[in-house]
Short mmCIF file of C-alpha atoms and ligand atoms in Angstrom, two decimals:
data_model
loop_
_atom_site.label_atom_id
_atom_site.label_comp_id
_atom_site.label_asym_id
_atom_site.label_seq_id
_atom_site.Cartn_x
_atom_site.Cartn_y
_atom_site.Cartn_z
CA UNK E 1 221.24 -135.71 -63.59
CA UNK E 2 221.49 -133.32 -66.63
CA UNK E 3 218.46 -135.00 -68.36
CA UNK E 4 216.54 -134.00 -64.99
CA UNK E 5 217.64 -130.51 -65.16
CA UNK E 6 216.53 -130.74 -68.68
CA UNK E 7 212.97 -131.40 -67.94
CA UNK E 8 212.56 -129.21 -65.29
CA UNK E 9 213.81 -126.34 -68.00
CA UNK E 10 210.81 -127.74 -70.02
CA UNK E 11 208.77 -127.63 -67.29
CA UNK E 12 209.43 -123.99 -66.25
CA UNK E 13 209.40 -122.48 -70.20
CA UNK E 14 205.99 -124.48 -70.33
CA UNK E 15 204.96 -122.49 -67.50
CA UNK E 16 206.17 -119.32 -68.41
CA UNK E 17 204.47 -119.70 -71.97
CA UNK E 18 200.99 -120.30 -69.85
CA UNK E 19 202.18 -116.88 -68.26
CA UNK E 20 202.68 -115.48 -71.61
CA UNK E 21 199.56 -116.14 -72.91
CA UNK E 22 198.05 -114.66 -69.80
CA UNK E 23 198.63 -111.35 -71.11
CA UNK E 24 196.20 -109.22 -71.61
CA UNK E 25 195.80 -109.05 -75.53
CA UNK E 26 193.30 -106.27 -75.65
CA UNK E 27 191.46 -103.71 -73.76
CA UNK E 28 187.53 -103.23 -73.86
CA UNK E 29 185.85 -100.39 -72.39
CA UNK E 30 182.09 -100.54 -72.74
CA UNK E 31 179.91 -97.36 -72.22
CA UNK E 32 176.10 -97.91 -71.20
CA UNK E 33 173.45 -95.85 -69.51
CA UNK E 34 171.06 -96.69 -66.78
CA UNK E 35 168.72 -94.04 -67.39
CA UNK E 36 167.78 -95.04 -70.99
CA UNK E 37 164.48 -97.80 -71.54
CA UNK E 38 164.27 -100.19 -68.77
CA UNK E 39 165.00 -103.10 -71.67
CA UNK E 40 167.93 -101.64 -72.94
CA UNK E 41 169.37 -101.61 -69.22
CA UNK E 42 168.24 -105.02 -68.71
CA UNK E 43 170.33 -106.09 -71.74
CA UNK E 44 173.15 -103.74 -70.82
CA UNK E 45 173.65 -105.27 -67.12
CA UNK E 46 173.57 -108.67 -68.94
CA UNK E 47 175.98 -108.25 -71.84
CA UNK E 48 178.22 -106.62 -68.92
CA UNK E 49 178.15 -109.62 -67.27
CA UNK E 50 178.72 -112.00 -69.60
CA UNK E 51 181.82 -109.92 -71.41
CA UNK E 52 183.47 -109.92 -67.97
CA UNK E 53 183.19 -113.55 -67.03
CA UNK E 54 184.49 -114.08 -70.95
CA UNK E 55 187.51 -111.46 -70.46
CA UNK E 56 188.92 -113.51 -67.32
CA UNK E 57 188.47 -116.54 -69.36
CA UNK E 58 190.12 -115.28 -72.24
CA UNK E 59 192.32 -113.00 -70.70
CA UNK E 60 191.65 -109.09 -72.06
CA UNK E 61 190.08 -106.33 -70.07
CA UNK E 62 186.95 -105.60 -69.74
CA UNK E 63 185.97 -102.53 -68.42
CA UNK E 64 182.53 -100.40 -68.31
CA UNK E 65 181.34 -97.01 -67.32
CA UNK E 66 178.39 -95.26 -67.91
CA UNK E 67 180.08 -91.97 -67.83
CA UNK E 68 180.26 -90.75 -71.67
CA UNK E 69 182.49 -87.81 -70.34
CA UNK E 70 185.34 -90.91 -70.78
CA UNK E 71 184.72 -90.66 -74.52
CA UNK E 72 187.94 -88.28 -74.64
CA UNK E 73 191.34 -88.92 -76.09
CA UNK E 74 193.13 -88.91 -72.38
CA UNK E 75 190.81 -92.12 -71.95
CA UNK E 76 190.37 -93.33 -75.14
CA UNK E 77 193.64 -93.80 -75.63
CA UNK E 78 194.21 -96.19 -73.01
CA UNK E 79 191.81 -98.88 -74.69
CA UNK E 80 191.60 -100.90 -77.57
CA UNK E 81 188.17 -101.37 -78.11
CA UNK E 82 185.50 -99.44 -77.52
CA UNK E 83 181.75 -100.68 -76.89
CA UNK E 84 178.02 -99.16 -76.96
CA UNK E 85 176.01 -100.92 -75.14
CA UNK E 86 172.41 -98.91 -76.05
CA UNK E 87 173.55 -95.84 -75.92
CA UNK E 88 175.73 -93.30 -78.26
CA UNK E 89 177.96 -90.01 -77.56
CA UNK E 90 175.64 -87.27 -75.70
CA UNK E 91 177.30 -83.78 -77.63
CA UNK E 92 179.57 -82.95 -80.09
CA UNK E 93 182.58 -83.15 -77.92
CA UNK E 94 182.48 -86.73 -77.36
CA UNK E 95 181.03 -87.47 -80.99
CA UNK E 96 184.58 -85.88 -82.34
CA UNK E 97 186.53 -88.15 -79.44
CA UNK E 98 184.90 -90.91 -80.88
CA UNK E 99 185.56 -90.60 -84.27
CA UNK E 100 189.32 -89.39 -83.85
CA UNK E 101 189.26 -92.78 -81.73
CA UNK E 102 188.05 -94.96 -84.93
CA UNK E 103 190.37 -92.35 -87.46
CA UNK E 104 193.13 -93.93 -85.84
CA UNK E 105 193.01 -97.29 -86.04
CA UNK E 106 190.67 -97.85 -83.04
CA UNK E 107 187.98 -100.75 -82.74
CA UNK E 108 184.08 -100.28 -81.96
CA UNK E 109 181.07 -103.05 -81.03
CA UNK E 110 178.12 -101.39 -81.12
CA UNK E 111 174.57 -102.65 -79.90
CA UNK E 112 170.98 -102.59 -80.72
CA UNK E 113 169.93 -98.22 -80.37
CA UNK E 114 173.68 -97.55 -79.97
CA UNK E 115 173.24 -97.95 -84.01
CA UNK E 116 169.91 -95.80 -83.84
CA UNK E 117 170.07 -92.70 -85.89
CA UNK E 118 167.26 -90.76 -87.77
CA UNK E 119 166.49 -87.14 -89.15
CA UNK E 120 167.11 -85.25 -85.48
CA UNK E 121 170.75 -87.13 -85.14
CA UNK E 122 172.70 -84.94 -87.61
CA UNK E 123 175.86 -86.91 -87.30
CA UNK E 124 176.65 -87.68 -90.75
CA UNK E 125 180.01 -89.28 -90.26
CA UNK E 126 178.59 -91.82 -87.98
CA UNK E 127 175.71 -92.67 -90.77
CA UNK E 128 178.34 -93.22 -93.13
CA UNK E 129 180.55 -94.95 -90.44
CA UNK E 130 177.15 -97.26 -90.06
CA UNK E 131 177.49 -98.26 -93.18
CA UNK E 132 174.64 -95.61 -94.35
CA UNK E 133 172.16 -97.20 -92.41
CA UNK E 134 169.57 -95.44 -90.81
CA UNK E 135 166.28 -96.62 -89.09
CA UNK E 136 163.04 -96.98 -90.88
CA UNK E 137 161.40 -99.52 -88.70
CA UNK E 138 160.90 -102.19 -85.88
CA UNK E 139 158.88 -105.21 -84.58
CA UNK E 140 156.70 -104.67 -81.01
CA UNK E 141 156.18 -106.49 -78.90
CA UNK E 142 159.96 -107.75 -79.13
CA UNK E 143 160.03 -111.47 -80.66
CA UNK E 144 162.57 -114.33 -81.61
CA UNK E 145 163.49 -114.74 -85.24
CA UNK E 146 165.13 -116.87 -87.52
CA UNK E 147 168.38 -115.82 -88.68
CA UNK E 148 170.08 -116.72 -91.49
CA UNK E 149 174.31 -116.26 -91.00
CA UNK E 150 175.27 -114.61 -94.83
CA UNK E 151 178.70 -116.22 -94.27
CA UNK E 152 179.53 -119.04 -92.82
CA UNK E 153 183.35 -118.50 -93.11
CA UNK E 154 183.67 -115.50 -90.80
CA UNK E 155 184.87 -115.69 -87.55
CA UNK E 156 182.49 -114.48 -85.97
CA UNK E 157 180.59 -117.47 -87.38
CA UNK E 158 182.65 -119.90 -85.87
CA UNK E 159 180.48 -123.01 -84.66
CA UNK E 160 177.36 -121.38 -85.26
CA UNK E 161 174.55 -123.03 -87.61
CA UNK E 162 173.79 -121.35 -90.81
CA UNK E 163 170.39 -120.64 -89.72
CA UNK E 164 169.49 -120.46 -85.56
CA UNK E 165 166.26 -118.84 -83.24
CA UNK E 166 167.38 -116.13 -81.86
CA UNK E 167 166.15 -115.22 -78.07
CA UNK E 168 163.20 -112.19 -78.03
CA UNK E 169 164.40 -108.80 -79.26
CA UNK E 170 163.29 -105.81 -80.93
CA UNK E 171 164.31 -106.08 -84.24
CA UNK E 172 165.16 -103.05 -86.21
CA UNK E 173 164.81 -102.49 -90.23
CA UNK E 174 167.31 -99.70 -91.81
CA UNK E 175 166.27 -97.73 -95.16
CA UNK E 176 168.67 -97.73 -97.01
CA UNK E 177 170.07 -101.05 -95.91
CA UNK E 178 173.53 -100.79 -95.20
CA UNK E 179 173.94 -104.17 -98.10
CA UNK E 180 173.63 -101.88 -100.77
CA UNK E 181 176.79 -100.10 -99.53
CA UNK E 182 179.80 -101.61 -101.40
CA UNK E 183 182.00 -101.50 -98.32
CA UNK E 184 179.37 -103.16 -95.77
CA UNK E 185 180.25 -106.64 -95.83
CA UNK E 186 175.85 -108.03 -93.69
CA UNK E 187 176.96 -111.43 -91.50
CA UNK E 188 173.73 -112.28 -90.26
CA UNK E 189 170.50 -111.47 -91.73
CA UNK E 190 166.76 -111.85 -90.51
CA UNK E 191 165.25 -115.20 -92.23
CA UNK E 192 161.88 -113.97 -94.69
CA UNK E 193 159.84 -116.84 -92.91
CA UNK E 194 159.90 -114.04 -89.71
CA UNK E 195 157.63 -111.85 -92.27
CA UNK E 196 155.43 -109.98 -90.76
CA UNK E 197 157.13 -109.95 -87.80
CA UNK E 198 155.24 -107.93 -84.90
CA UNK E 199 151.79 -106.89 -83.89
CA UNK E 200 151.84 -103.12 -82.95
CA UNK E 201 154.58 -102.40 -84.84
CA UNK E 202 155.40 -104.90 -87.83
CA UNK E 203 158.29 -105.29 -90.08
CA UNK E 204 156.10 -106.94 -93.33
CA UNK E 205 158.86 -107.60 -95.76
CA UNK E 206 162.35 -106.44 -97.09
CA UNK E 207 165.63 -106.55 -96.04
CA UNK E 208 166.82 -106.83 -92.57
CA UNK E 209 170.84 -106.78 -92.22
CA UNK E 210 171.34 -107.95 -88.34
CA UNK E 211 174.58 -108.10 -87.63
CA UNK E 212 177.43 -105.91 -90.41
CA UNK E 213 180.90 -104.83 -90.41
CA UNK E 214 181.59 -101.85 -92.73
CA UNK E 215 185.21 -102.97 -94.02
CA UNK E 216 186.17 -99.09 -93.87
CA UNK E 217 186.31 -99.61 -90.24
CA UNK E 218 187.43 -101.60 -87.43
CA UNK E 219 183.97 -102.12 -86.31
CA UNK E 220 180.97 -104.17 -86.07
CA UNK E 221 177.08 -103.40 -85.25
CA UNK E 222 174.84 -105.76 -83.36
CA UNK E 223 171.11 -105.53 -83.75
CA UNK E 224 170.42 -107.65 -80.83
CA UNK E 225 170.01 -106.21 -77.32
CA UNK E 226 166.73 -105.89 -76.33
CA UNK E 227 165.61 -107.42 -72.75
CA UNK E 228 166.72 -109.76 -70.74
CA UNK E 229 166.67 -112.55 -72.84
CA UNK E 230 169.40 -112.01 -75.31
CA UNK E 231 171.95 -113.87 -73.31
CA UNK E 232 169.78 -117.46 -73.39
CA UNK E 233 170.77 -119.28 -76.27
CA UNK E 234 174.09 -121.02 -76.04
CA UNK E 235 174.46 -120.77 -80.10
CA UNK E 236 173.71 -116.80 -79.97
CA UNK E 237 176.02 -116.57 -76.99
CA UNK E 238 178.56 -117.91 -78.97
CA UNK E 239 177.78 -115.24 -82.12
CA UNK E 240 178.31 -112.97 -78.78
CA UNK E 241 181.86 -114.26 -77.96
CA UNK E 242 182.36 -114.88 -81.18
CA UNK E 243 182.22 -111.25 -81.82
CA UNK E 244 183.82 -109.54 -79.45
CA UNK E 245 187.36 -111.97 -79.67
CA UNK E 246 187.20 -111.28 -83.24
CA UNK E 247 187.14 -107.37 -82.78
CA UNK E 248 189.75 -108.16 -80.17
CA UNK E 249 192.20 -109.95 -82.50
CA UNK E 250 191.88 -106.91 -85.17
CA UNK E 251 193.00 -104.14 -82.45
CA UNK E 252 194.98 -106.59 -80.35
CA UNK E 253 198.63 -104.97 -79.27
ZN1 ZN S 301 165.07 -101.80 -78.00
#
């Protein structure tokens, strides 16, 4: 009789460690826009999509708004991780929000334009928080590419091939790169075979950083998110999940 009660104690502490790890473990809130290119939408609604079937799976929250008023520190506070889905702060306000938000420990996943910036953006910090990166030039029409993964180690690299085809995107090139920043450490990098990628627009040669962290920061920018296609390779939707688990395990609570 005792041995039974024994196993059903096992039994129960089994299912309250499944109830455990139900917990959420960290809390996404991704900001979009739907009046922004009809491609960067597209993508928007897609990545949306995927990161919530991924957060039941995995158990964090995932939650999105395309109200940038919420990039305050009454809201901010309440999440973990924050995520741009091709788009960035619209004034001042919410640029200082954002970068009390990051100041303090907080996480960021940025995509494709949310990492645009040129001459007109006059938001220093966030060039430096990009690693110094700022846009020089793109492909068009968007295209798949070879990329090369810079290090195959990383978590983020987890089951994925040193070199894959990624799905159609517009690919962007950065001058300076953020590589020659000592604290950028470049993860994925467009393969030279691509060269010259484009026909109205062309990126001929040079370095293309795709995917970086800059180690200053809890955060990590992702070139891709362009279209409707992004999410159609199971080895870049992967890289996707991938990415957003690992910036969930370094703001986790
Ligand atoms: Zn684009």
């Amino acid at each position: 009789m005792r041995r039974i009660i024994l196993i059903s104690l096992a039994t129960g502490i089994g299912f309250f460690c499944n109830g455990v790890q139900a917990q959420k473990t960290f809390r996404a809130l991704a900001f979009y826009s739907t009046n922004v290119e009809r491609d960067h939408v597209d993508f928007a609604h897609d990545a949306i999509g995927y990161f919530s079937k991924l957060a039941k799976e995995k158990t964090f929250v995932f939650d999105s708004t395309t109200d940038w008023a919420n990039t305050n520190d009454t809201v901010l506070k309440k999440y973990d991780l924050v995520i741009w889905i091709n788009e960035f702060p619209h004034n001042e306000q919410q640029r200082r929000a954002f970068e009390k938000f990051m100041n303090n420990g907080g996480g960021w996943l940025g995509f494709h334009v949310s990492g645009y910036n040129d001459k007109d953006t006059h938001w220093p910090w966030f060039v430096d928080f990009l690693g110094g990166a700022v846009f020089y030039n793109n492909n068009w029409p968007p295209l798949p590419a070879k990329l090369n993964v810079d290090d195959p180690s990383h978590p983020i690299a987890k089951k994925i091939p040193s070199t894959f085809k990624a799905p159609i995107n517009e690919w962007y090139q950065w001058k300076p790169s953020p590589r020659l920043n000592k604290n950028v450490k470049v993860l994925l990098t467009l393969d030279t075979s691509n060269y010259p990628i484009g026909k109205k627009d062309i990126i001929h040669s040079g370095d293309v950083p795709v995917v970086w962290t800059n180690t200053q920061y809890k955060m990590l920018y992702m070139n891709m998110g362009h279209g409707d296609k992004i999410f159609t390779d199971p080895i870049q939707n992967r890289l996707l999940s991938n990415a957003i688990l690992w910036m969930g395990s370094r703001v986790a609570h």
